[in-house]
Amino acid sequence: MIAHSLLISSETQLEKIALEIAEKLQQGDTITLRGDLGAGKTTFTRFLINSLFNKSIEVQSPTFTLVHEYVSPKGKIWHYDLYRLKDKREIRELLLLDFLEKDICIIEWPEIIEEYLPENRLDIYLDYMEDNLESRIVKFVTHGSWLERIKDVSK
């Protein structure tokens, strides 16, 4: 597990990071997104999914539906938002465990299912800067093959 961070000050920079990561995505990949409300988790996901489709499609937070499915040129993408889950037993209803390591899974608020997450994944933390709420620290924690795959992201 290796971590490195980037400081960004615009959505354009977040979009560039999402595009670079989308280029490296493969079937069976899992990306988790962590951070406070409004930190940019769904915005990052929208940029990533739109880059996979190479066009603008509607990508909304699945806060109330808990999951959205997209069929991209790279295969199925499952976008989960686990913010409202109170009991990890609820994940069985979402079929999340069926798709991990099979399809591309993007999981916002993954803390409740930490023990089920695959060993090969990319954890992305989006944190506000205390002195500038427009800027973000984007921290990547790599597991498995992700260390090699993102070593040149936004360099």
PDB file of N, CA and C in Angstrom, residues 54-143:
ATOM      1  N   ASN A  54     -16.428   9.016 -23.915  1.00  0.00           N
ATOM      2  CA  ASN A  54     -15.941  10.021 -24.852  1.00  0.00           C
ATOM      3  C   ASN A  54     -17.042  10.988 -25.277  1.00  0.00           C
ATOM      4  N   LYS A  55     -17.986  11.192 -24.371  1.00  0.00           N
ATOM      5  CA  LYS A  55     -19.055  12.169 -24.583  1.00  0.00           C
ATOM      6  C   LYS A  55     -19.691  12.458 -23.229  1.00  0.00           C
ATOM      7  N   SER A  56     -20.510  13.481 -23.210  1.00  0.00           N
ATOM      8  CA  SER A  56     -21.163  13.864 -21.968  1.00  0.00           C
ATOM      9  C   SER A  56     -22.447  13.064 -21.783  1.00  0.00           C
ATOM     10  N   ILE A  57     -22.485  12.290 -20.692  1.00  0.00           N
ATOM     11  CA  ILE A  57     -23.709  11.595 -20.329  1.00  0.00           C
ATOM     12  C   ILE A  57     -24.075  12.023 -18.915  1.00  0.00           C
ATOM     13  N   GLU A  58     -25.315  11.824 -18.554  1.00  0.00           N
ATOM     14  CA  GLU A  58     -25.754  12.242 -17.228  1.00  0.00           C
ATOM     15  C   GLU A  58     -25.271  11.236 -16.183  1.00  0.00           C
ATOM     16  N   VAL A  59     -24.478  11.720 -15.253  1.00  0.00           N
ATOM     17  CA  VAL A  59     -23.997  10.910 -14.150  1.00  0.00           C
ATOM     18  C   VAL A  59     -24.377  11.642 -12.871  1.00  0.00           C
ATOM     19  N   GLN A  60     -25.292  11.050 -12.131  1.00  0.00           N
ATOM     20  CA  GLN A  60     -25.744  11.659 -10.887  1.00  0.00           C
ATOM     21  C   GLN A  60     -25.310  10.806  -9.711  1.00  0.00           C
ATOM     22  N   SER A  61     -25.316  11.419  -8.556  1.00  0.00           N
ATOM     23  CA  SER A  61     -24.997  10.676  -7.346  1.00  0.00           C
ATOM     24  C   SER A  61     -26.097   9.658  -7.084  1.00  0.00           C
ATOM     25  N   PRO A  62     -25.717   8.417  -6.815  1.00  0.00           N
ATOM     26  CA  PRO A  62     -26.723   7.414  -6.479  1.00  0.00           C
ATOM     27  C   PRO A  62     -27.059   7.400  -4.984  1.00  0.00           C
ATOM     28  N   THR A  63     -27.073   8.578  -4.354  1.00  0.00           N
ATOM     29  CA  THR A  63     -27.302   8.658  -2.917  1.00  0.00           C
ATOM     30  C   THR A  63     -28.611   7.997  -2.517  1.00  0.00           C
ATOM     31  N   PHE A  64     -29.668   8.200  -3.288  1.00  0.00           N
ATOM     32  CA  PHE A  64     -30.965   7.645  -2.911  1.00  0.00           C
ATOM     33  C   PHE A  64     -31.236   6.290  -3.542  1.00  0.00           C
ATOM     34  N   THR A  65     -30.733   6.062  -4.736  1.00  0.00           N
ATOM     35  CA  THR A  65     -30.918   4.759  -5.381  1.00  0.00           C
ATOM     36  C   THR A  65     -29.820   3.786  -4.976  1.00  0.00           C
ATOM     37  N   LEU A  66     -28.749   4.285  -4.408  1.00  0.00           N
ATOM     38  CA  LEU A  66     -27.581   3.542  -3.925  1.00  0.00           C
ATOM     39  C   LEU A  66     -26.668   3.025  -5.024  1.00  0.00           C
ATOM     40  N   VAL A  67     -27.170   2.801  -6.239  1.00  0.00           N
ATOM     41  CA  VAL A  67     -26.314   2.293  -7.314  1.00  0.00           C
ATOM     42  C   VAL A  67     -26.859   2.732  -8.668  1.00  0.00           C
ATOM     43  N   HIS A  68     -25.943   3.054  -9.575  1.00  0.00           N
ATOM     44  CA  HIS A  68     -26.259   3.292 -10.989  1.00  0.00           C
ATOM     45  C   HIS A  68     -25.360   2.384 -11.812  1.00  0.00           C
ATOM     46  N   GLU A  69     -25.907   1.894 -12.899  1.00  0.00           N
ATOM     47  CA  GLU A  69     -25.148   1.022 -13.792  1.00  0.00           C
ATOM     48  C   GLU A  69     -24.967   1.717 -15.136  1.00  0.00           C
ATOM     49  N   TYR A  70     -23.768   1.600 -15.695  1.00  0.00           N
ATOM     50  CA  TYR A  70     -23.448   2.139 -17.015  1.00  0.00           C
ATOM     51  C   TYR A  70     -22.762   1.028 -17.810  1.00  0.00           C
ATOM     52  N   VAL A  71     -23.032   0.982 -19.092  1.00  0.00           N
ATOM     53  CA  VAL A  71     -22.335   0.029 -19.950  1.00  0.00           C
ATOM     54  C   VAL A  71     -21.454   0.857 -20.880  1.00  0.00           C
ATOM     55  N   SER A  72     -20.152   0.809 -20.618  1.00  0.00           N
ATOM     56  CA  SER A  72     -19.186   1.629 -21.346  1.00  0.00           C
ATOM     57  C   SER A  72     -18.420   0.768 -22.340  1.00  0.00           C
ATOM     58  N   PRO A  73     -17.618   1.389 -23.197  1.00  0.00           N
ATOM     59  CA  PRO A  73     -16.754   0.613 -24.088  1.00  0.00           C
ATOM     60  C   PRO A  73     -15.787  -0.311 -23.334  1.00  0.00           C
ATOM     61  N   LYS A  74     -15.490   0.002 -22.070  1.00  0.00           N
ATOM     62  CA  LYS A  74     -14.615  -0.865 -21.274  1.00  0.00           C
ATOM     63  C   LYS A  74     -15.394  -1.905 -20.479  1.00  0.00           C
ATOM     64  N   GLY A  75     -16.721  -1.929 -20.620  1.00  0.00           N
ATOM     65  CA  GLY A  75     -17.552  -2.896 -19.899  1.00  0.00           C
ATOM     66  C   GLY A  75     -18.472  -2.212 -18.911  1.00  0.00           C
ATOM     67  N   LYS A  76     -19.110  -3.026 -18.079  1.00  0.00           N
ATOM     68  CA  LYS A  76     -20.058  -2.499 -17.093  1.00  0.00           C
ATOM     69  C   LYS A  76     -19.334  -1.736 -15.994  1.00  0.00           C
ATOM     70  N   ILE A  77     -19.988  -0.637 -15.607  1.00  0.00           N
ATOM     71  CA  ILE A  77     -19.499   0.180 -14.503  1.00  0.00           C
ATOM     72  C   ILE A  77     -20.631   0.269 -13.489  1.00  0.00           C
ATOM     73  N   TRP A  78     -20.324  -0.027 -12.251  1.00  0.00           N
ATOM     74  CA  TRP A  78     -21.273   0.094 -11.151  1.00  0.00           C
ATOM     75  C   TRP A  78     -20.808   1.247 -10.280  1.00  0.00           C
ATOM     76  N   HIS A  79     -21.665   2.254 -10.131  1.00  0.00           N
ATOM     77  CA  HIS A  79     -21.357   3.427  -9.316  1.00  0.00           C
ATOM     78  C   HIS A  79     -22.226   3.348  -8.063  1.00  0.00           C
ATOM     79  N   TYR A  80     -21.582   3.079  -6.931  1.00  0.00           N
ATOM     80  CA  TYR A  80     -22.273   2.920  -5.657  1.00  0.00           C
ATOM     81  C   TYR A  80     -22.038   4.128  -4.776  1.00  0.00           C
ATOM     82  N   ASP A  81     -23.071   4.490  -4.016  1.00  0.00           N
ATOM     83  CA  ASP A  81     -22.948   5.494  -2.967  1.00  0.00           C
ATOM     84  C   ASP A  81     -23.499   4.848  -1.703  1.00  0.00           C
ATOM     85  N   LEU A  82     -22.619   4.523  -0.771  1.00  0.00           N
ATOM     86  CA  LEU A  82     -23.009   3.770   0.417  1.00  0.00           C
ATOM     87  C   LEU A  82     -23.249   4.673   1.629  1.00  0.00           C
ATOM     88  N   TYR A  83     -23.390   5.971   1.402  1.00  0.00           N
ATOM     89  CA  TYR A  83     -23.538   6.940   2.490  1.00  0.00           C
ATOM     90  C   TYR A  83     -24.708   6.594   3.409  1.00  0.00           C
ATOM     91  N   ARG A  84     -25.816   6.159   2.824  1.00  0.00           N
ATOM     92  CA  ARG A  84     -27.028   5.915   3.620  1.00  0.00           C
ATOM     93  C   ARG A  84     -27.078   4.527   4.256  1.00  0.00           C
ATOM     94  N   LEU A  85     -26.149   3.658   3.921  1.00  0.00           N
ATOM     95  CA  LEU A  85     -26.169   2.321   4.516  1.00  0.00           C
ATOM     96  C   LEU A  85     -25.812   2.400   5.993  1.00  0.00           C
ATOM     97  N   LYS A  86     -26.585   1.721   6.795  1.00  0.00           N
ATOM     98  CA  LYS A  86     -26.322   1.691   8.233  1.00  0.00           C
ATOM     99  C   LYS A  86     -25.848   0.317   8.679  1.00  0.00           C
ATOM    100  N   ASP A  87     -26.130  -0.694   7.873  1.00  0.00           N
ATOM    101  CA  ASP A  87     -25.788  -2.067   8.240  1.00  0.00           C
ATOM    102  C   ASP A  87     -25.154  -2.737   7.028  1.00  0.00           C
ATOM    103  N   LYS A  88     -23.968  -3.295   7.204  1.00  0.00           N
ATOM    104  CA  LYS A  88     -23.261  -3.887   6.068  1.00  0.00           C
ATOM    105  C   LYS A  88     -24.015  -5.052   5.447  1.00  0.00           C
ATOM    106  N   ARG A  89     -24.994  -5.604   6.134  1.00  0.00           N
ATOM    107  CA  ARG A  89     -25.802  -6.684   5.551  1.00  0.00           C
ATOM    108  C   ARG A  89     -26.621  -6.181   4.360  1.00  0.00           C
ATOM    109  N   GLU A  90     -26.848  -4.876   4.304  1.00  0.00           N
ATOM    110  CA  GLU A  90     -27.617  -4.292   3.195  1.00  0.00           C
ATOM    111  C   GLU A  90     -26.887  -4.418   1.857  1.00  0.00           C
ATOM    112  N   ILE A  91     -25.590  -4.645   1.884  1.00  0.00           N
ATOM    113  CA  ILE A  91     -24.861  -4.730   0.612  1.00  0.00           C
ATOM    114  C   ILE A  91     -25.268  -5.952  -0.194  1.00  0.00           C
ATOM    115  N   ARG A  92     -25.782  -6.977   0.470  1.00  0.00           N
ATOM    116  CA  ARG A  92     -26.257  -8.151  -0.270  1.00  0.00           C
ATOM    117  C   ARG A  92     -27.385  -7.771  -1.231  1.00  0.00           C
ATOM    118  N   GLU A  93     -28.255  -6.868  -0.798  1.00  0.00           N
ATOM    119  CA  GLU A  93     -29.362  -6.409  -1.637  1.00  0.00           C
ATOM    120  C   GLU A  93     -28.858  -5.639  -2.861  1.00  0.00           C
ATOM    121  N   LEU A  94     -27.710  -5.005  -2.742  1.00  0.00           N
ATOM    122  CA  LEU A  94     -27.137  -4.223  -3.835  1.00  0.00           C
ATOM    123  C   LEU A  94     -26.327  -5.070  -4.808  1.00  0.00           C
ATOM    124  N   LEU A  95     -26.108  -6.317  -4.468  1.00  0.00           N
ATOM    125  CA  LEU A  95     -25.315  -7.244  -5.279  1.00  0.00           C
ATOM    126  C   LEU A  95     -23.877  -6.766  -5.472  1.00  0.00           C
ATOM    127  N   LEU A  96     -23.422  -5.877  -4.612  1.00  0.00           N
ATOM    128  CA  LEU A  96     -22.080  -5.320  -4.743  1.00  0.00           C
ATOM    129  C   LEU A  96     -21.007  -6.401  -4.767  1.00  0.00           C
ATOM    130  N   LEU A  97     -21.109  -7.354  -3.897  1.00  0.00           N
ATOM    131  CA  LEU A  97     -20.075  -8.384  -3.815  1.00  0.00           C
ATOM    132  C   LEU A  97     -20.035  -9.238  -5.077  1.00  0.00           C
ATOM    133  N   ASP A  98     -21.151  -9.311  -5.801  1.00  0.00           N
ATOM    134  CA  ASP A  98     -21.189 -10.070  -7.055  1.00  0.00           C
ATOM    135  C   ASP A  98     -20.380  -9.401  -8.158  1.00  0.00           C
ATOM    136  N   PHE A  99     -20.226  -8.077  -8.085  1.00  0.00           N
ATOM    137  CA  PHE A  99     -19.578  -7.342  -9.172  1.00  0.00           C
ATOM    138  C   PHE A  99     -18.130  -6.958  -8.882  1.00  0.00           C
ATOM    139  N   LEU A 100     -17.732  -6.985  -7.611  1.00  0.00           N
ATOM    140  CA  LEU A 100     -16.334  -6.688  -7.281  1.00  0.00           C
ATOM    141  C   LEU A 100     -15.431  -7.685  -7.987  1.00  0.00           C
ATOM    142  N   GLU A 101     -14.387  -7.174  -8.581  1.00  0.00           N
ATOM    143  CA  GLU A 101     -13.380  -7.955  -9.305  1.00  0.00           C
ATOM    144  C   GLU A 101     -13.911  -8.600 -10.585  1.00  0.00           C
ATOM    145  N   LYS A 102     -15.143  -8.275 -10.966  1.00  0.00           N
ATOM    146  CA  LYS A 102     -15.704  -8.767 -12.230  1.00  0.00           C
ATOM    147  C   LYS A 102     -15.912  -7.585 -13.182  1.00  0.00           C
ATOM    148  N   ASP A 103     -16.589  -6.562 -12.708  1.00  0.00           N
ATOM    149  CA  ASP A 103     -16.857  -5.357 -13.473  1.00  0.00           C
ATOM    150  C   ASP A 103     -16.066  -4.205 -12.857  1.00  0.00           C
ATOM    151  N   ILE A 104     -16.204  -3.025 -13.418  1.00  0.00           N
ATOM    152  CA  ILE A 104     -15.594  -1.835 -12.833  1.00  0.00           C
ATOM    153  C   ILE A 104     -16.542  -1.317 -11.759  1.00  0.00           C
ATOM    154  N   CYS A 105     -16.047  -1.155 -10.543  1.00  0.00           N
ATOM    155  CA  CYS A 105     -16.859  -0.651  -9.436  1.00  0.00           C
ATOM    156  C   CYS A 105     -16.246   0.641  -8.904  1.00  0.00           C
ATOM    157  N   ILE A 106     -17.082   1.653  -8.815  1.00  0.00           N
ATOM    158  CA  ILE A 106     -16.687   2.929  -8.224  1.00  0.00           C
ATOM    159  C   ILE A 106     -17.568   3.084  -6.994  1.00  0.00           C
ATOM    160  N   ILE A 107     -16.945   3.199  -5.835  1.00  0.00           N
ATOM    161  CA  ILE A 107     -17.698   3.165  -4.580  1.00  0.00           C
ATOM    162  C   ILE A 107     -17.423   4.415  -3.765  1.00  0.00           C
ATOM    163  N   GLU A 108     -18.463   5.229  -3.590  1.00  0.00           N
ATOM    164  CA  GLU A 108     -18.374   6.375  -2.701  1.00  0.00           C
ATOM    165  C   GLU A 108     -18.772   5.914  -1.298  1.00  0.00           C
ATOM    166  N   TRP A 109     -18.104   6.441  -0.275  1.00  0.00           N
ATOM    167  CA  TRP A 109     -18.371   6.112   1.122  1.00  0.00           C
ATOM    168  C   TRP A 109     -18.202   4.610   1.373  1.00  0.00           C
ATOM    169  N   PRO A 110     -17.043   4.030   1.073  1.00  0.00           N
ATOM    170  CA  PRO A 110     -16.866   2.576   1.188  1.00  0.00           C
ATOM    171  C   PRO A 110     -16.560   2.072   2.604  1.00  0.00           C
ATOM    172  N   GLU A 111     -16.476   2.954   3.557  1.00  0.00           N
ATOM    173  CA  GLU A 111     -15.999   2.573   4.884  1.00  0.00           C
ATOM    174  C   GLU A 111     -16.795   1.416   5.510  1.00  0.00           C
ATOM    175  N   ILE A 112     -18.086   1.354   5.261  1.00  0.00           N
ATOM    176  CA  ILE A 112     -18.921   0.325   5.867  1.00  0.00           C
ATOM    177  C   ILE A 112     -18.600  -1.079   5.341  1.00  0.00           C
ATOM    178  N   ILE A 113     -17.973  -1.161   4.172  1.00  0.00           N
ATOM    179  CA  ILE A 113     -17.676  -2.474   3.585  1.00  0.00           C
ATOM    180  C   ILE A 113     -16.171  -2.708   3.449  1.00  0.00           C
ATOM    181  N   GLU A 114     -15.399  -2.001   4.215  1.00  0.00           N
ATOM    182  CA  GLU A 114     -13.930  -2.069   4.119  1.00  0.00           C
ATOM    183  C   GLU A 114     -13.420  -3.515   4.054  1.00  0.00           C
ATOM    184  N   GLU A 115     -13.968  -4.385   4.850  1.00  0.00           N
ATOM    185  CA  GLU A 115     -13.466  -5.766   4.923  1.00  0.00           C
ATOM    186  C   GLU A 115     -13.748  -6.575   3.657  1.00  0.00           C
ATOM    187  N   TYR A 116     -14.669  -6.109   2.818  1.00  0.00           N
ATOM    188  CA  TYR A 116     -15.011  -6.831   1.592  1.00  0.00           C
ATOM    189  C   TYR A 116     -14.285  -6.301   0.358  1.00  0.00           C
ATOM    190  N   LEU A 117     -13.603  -5.190   0.500  1.00  0.00           N
ATOM    191  CA  LEU A 117     -12.954  -4.577  -0.659  1.00  0.00           C
ATOM    192  C   LEU A 117     -11.815  -5.451  -1.164  1.00  0.00           C
ATOM    193  N   PRO A 118     -11.659  -5.523  -2.487  1.00  0.00           N
ATOM    194  CA  PRO A 118     -10.593  -6.362  -3.043  1.00  0.00           C
ATOM    195  C   PRO A 118      -9.212  -5.793  -2.724  1.00  0.00           C
ATOM    196  N   GLU A 119      -8.232  -6.673  -2.701  1.00  0.00           N
ATOM    197  CA  GLU A 119      -6.860  -6.252  -2.423  1.00  0.00           C
ATOM    198  C   GLU A 119      -6.294  -5.391  -3.536  1.00  0.00           C
ATOM    199  N   ASN A 120      -6.739  -5.604  -4.755  1.00  0.00           N
ATOM    200  CA  ASN A 120      -6.269  -4.815  -5.900  1.00  0.00           C
ATOM    201  C   ASN A 120      -7.285  -3.698  -6.151  1.00  0.00           C
ATOM    202  N   ARG A 121      -6.974  -2.512  -5.629  1.00  0.00           N
ATOM    203  CA  ARG A 121      -7.908  -1.388  -5.792  1.00  0.00           C
ATOM    204  C   ARG A 121      -7.153  -0.068  -5.646  1.00  0.00           C
ATOM    205  N   LEU A 122      -7.846   1.002  -6.022  1.00  0.00           N
ATOM    206  CA  LEU A 122      -7.318   2.355  -5.864  1.00  0.00           C
ATOM    207  C   LEU A 122      -8.258   3.115  -4.938  1.00  0.00           C
ATOM    208  N   ASP A 123      -7.745   3.593  -3.826  1.00  0.00           N
ATOM    209  CA  ASP A 123      -8.508   4.433  -2.898  1.00  0.00           C
ATOM    210  C   ASP A 123      -8.134   5.882  -3.172  1.00  0.00           C
ATOM    211  N   ILE A 124      -9.140   6.712  -3.386  1.00  0.00           N
ATOM    212  CA  ILE A 124      -8.907   8.131  -3.640  1.00  0.00           C
ATOM    213  C   ILE A 124      -9.591   8.931  -2.533  1.00  0.00           C
ATOM    214  N   TYR A 125      -8.803   9.769  -1.870  1.00  0.00           N
ATOM    215  CA  TYR A 125      -9.306  10.643  -0.809  1.00  0.00           C
ATOM    216  C   TYR A 125      -9.328  12.061  -1.350  1.00  0.00           C
ATOM    217  N   LEU A 126     -10.451  12.728  -1.196  1.00  0.00           N
ATOM    218  CA  LEU A 126     -10.589  14.123  -1.613  1.00  0.00           C
ATOM    219  C   LEU A 126     -10.833  14.949  -0.352  1.00  0.00           C
ATOM    220  N   ASP A 127      -9.903  15.821  -0.034  1.00  0.00           N
ATOM    221  CA  ASP A 127     -10.003  16.612   1.182  1.00  0.00           C
ATOM    222  C   ASP A 127      -9.871  18.093   0.870  1.00  0.00           C
ATOM    223  N   TYR A 128     -10.693  18.891   1.564  1.00  0.00           N
ATOM    224  CA  TYR A 128     -10.606  20.338   1.451  1.00  0.00           C
ATOM    225  C   TYR A 128      -9.306  20.840   2.074  1.00  0.00           C
ATOM    226  N   MET A 129      -8.792  21.914   1.525  1.00  0.00           N
ATOM    227  CA  MET A 129      -7.694  22.630   2.166  1.00  0.00           C
ATOM    228  C   MET A 129      -8.323  23.533   3.221  1.00  0.00           C
ATOM    229  N   GLU A 130      -7.765  23.559   4.406  1.00  0.00           N
ATOM    230  CA  GLU A 130      -8.349  24.345   5.494  1.00  0.00           C
ATOM    231  C   GLU A 130      -8.408  25.834   5.183  1.00  0.00           C
ATOM    232  N   ASP A 131      -7.387  26.350   4.532  1.00  0.00           N
ATOM    233  CA  ASP A 131      -7.318  27.785   4.276  1.00  0.00           C
ATOM    234  C   ASP A 131      -7.886  28.189   2.915  1.00  0.00           C
ATOM    235  N   ASN A 132      -8.305  27.220   2.101  1.00  0.00           N
ATOM    236  CA  ASN A 132      -8.838  27.531   0.775  1.00  0.00           C
ATOM    237  C   ASN A 132      -9.808  26.415   0.367  1.00  0.00           C
ATOM    238  N   LEU A 133     -11.091  26.654   0.568  1.00  0.00           N
ATOM    239  CA  LEU A 133     -12.084  25.616   0.315  1.00  0.00           C
ATOM    240  C   LEU A 133     -12.285  25.314  -1.171  1.00  0.00           C
ATOM    241  N   GLU A 134     -11.675  26.092  -2.044  1.00  0.00           N
ATOM    242  CA  GLU A 134     -11.738  25.805  -3.482  1.00  0.00           C
ATOM    243  C   GLU A 134     -10.701  24.761  -3.889  1.00  0.00           C
ATOM    244  N   SER A 135      -9.653  24.645  -3.112  1.00  0.00           N
ATOM    245  CA  SER A 135      -8.583  23.696  -3.414  1.00  0.00           C
ATOM    246  C   SER A 135      -8.845  22.370  -2.713  1.00  0.00           C
ATOM    247  N   ARG A 136      -8.277  21.317  -3.275  1.00  0.00           N
ATOM    248  CA  ARG A 136      -8.405  19.977  -2.713  1.00  0.00           C
ATOM    249  C   ARG A 136      -7.039  19.305  -2.687  1.00  0.00           C
ATOM    250  N   ILE A 137      -6.870  18.445  -1.715  1.00  0.00           N
ATOM    251  CA  ILE A 137      -5.764  17.505  -1.732  1.00  0.00           C
ATOM    252  C   ILE A 137      -6.373  16.198  -2.219  1.00  0.00           C
ATOM    253  N   VAL A 138      -5.811  15.662  -3.286  1.00  0.00           N
ATOM    254  CA  VAL A 138      -6.244  14.371  -3.812  1.00  0.00           C
ATOM    255  C   VAL A 138      -5.158  13.374  -3.437  1.00  0.00           C
ATOM    256  N   LYS A 139      -5.527  12.442  -2.588  1.00  0.00           N
ATOM    257  CA  LYS A 139      -4.568  11.444  -2.108  1.00  0.00           C
ATOM    258  C   LYS A 139      -4.930  10.096  -2.709  1.00  0.00           C
ATOM    259  N   PHE A 140      -3.943   9.447  -3.292  1.00  0.00           N
ATOM    260  CA  PHE A 140      -4.115   8.118  -3.867  1.00  0.00           C
ATOM    261  C   PHE A 140      -3.453   7.101  -2.943  1.00  0.00           C
ATOM    262  N   VAL A 141      -4.195   6.076  -2.567  1.00  0.00           N
ATOM    263  CA  VAL A 141      -3.626   4.948  -1.833  1.00  0.00           C
ATOM    264  C   VAL A 141      -3.792   3.751  -2.755  1.00  0.00           C
ATOM    265  N   THR A 142      -2.668   3.225  -3.186  1.00  0.00           N
ATOM    266  CA  THR A 142      -2.687   2.152  -4.182  1.00  0.00           C
ATOM    267  C   THR A 142      -2.539   0.790  -3.511  1.00  0.00           C
ATOM    268  N   HIS A 143      -3.235  -0.157  -4.079  1.00  0.00           N
ATOM    269  CA  HIS A 143      -3.166  -1.543  -3.633  1.00  0.00           C
ATOM    270  C   HIS A 143      -2.969  -2.400  -4.882  1.00  0.00           C
TER     271      HIS A 143
END
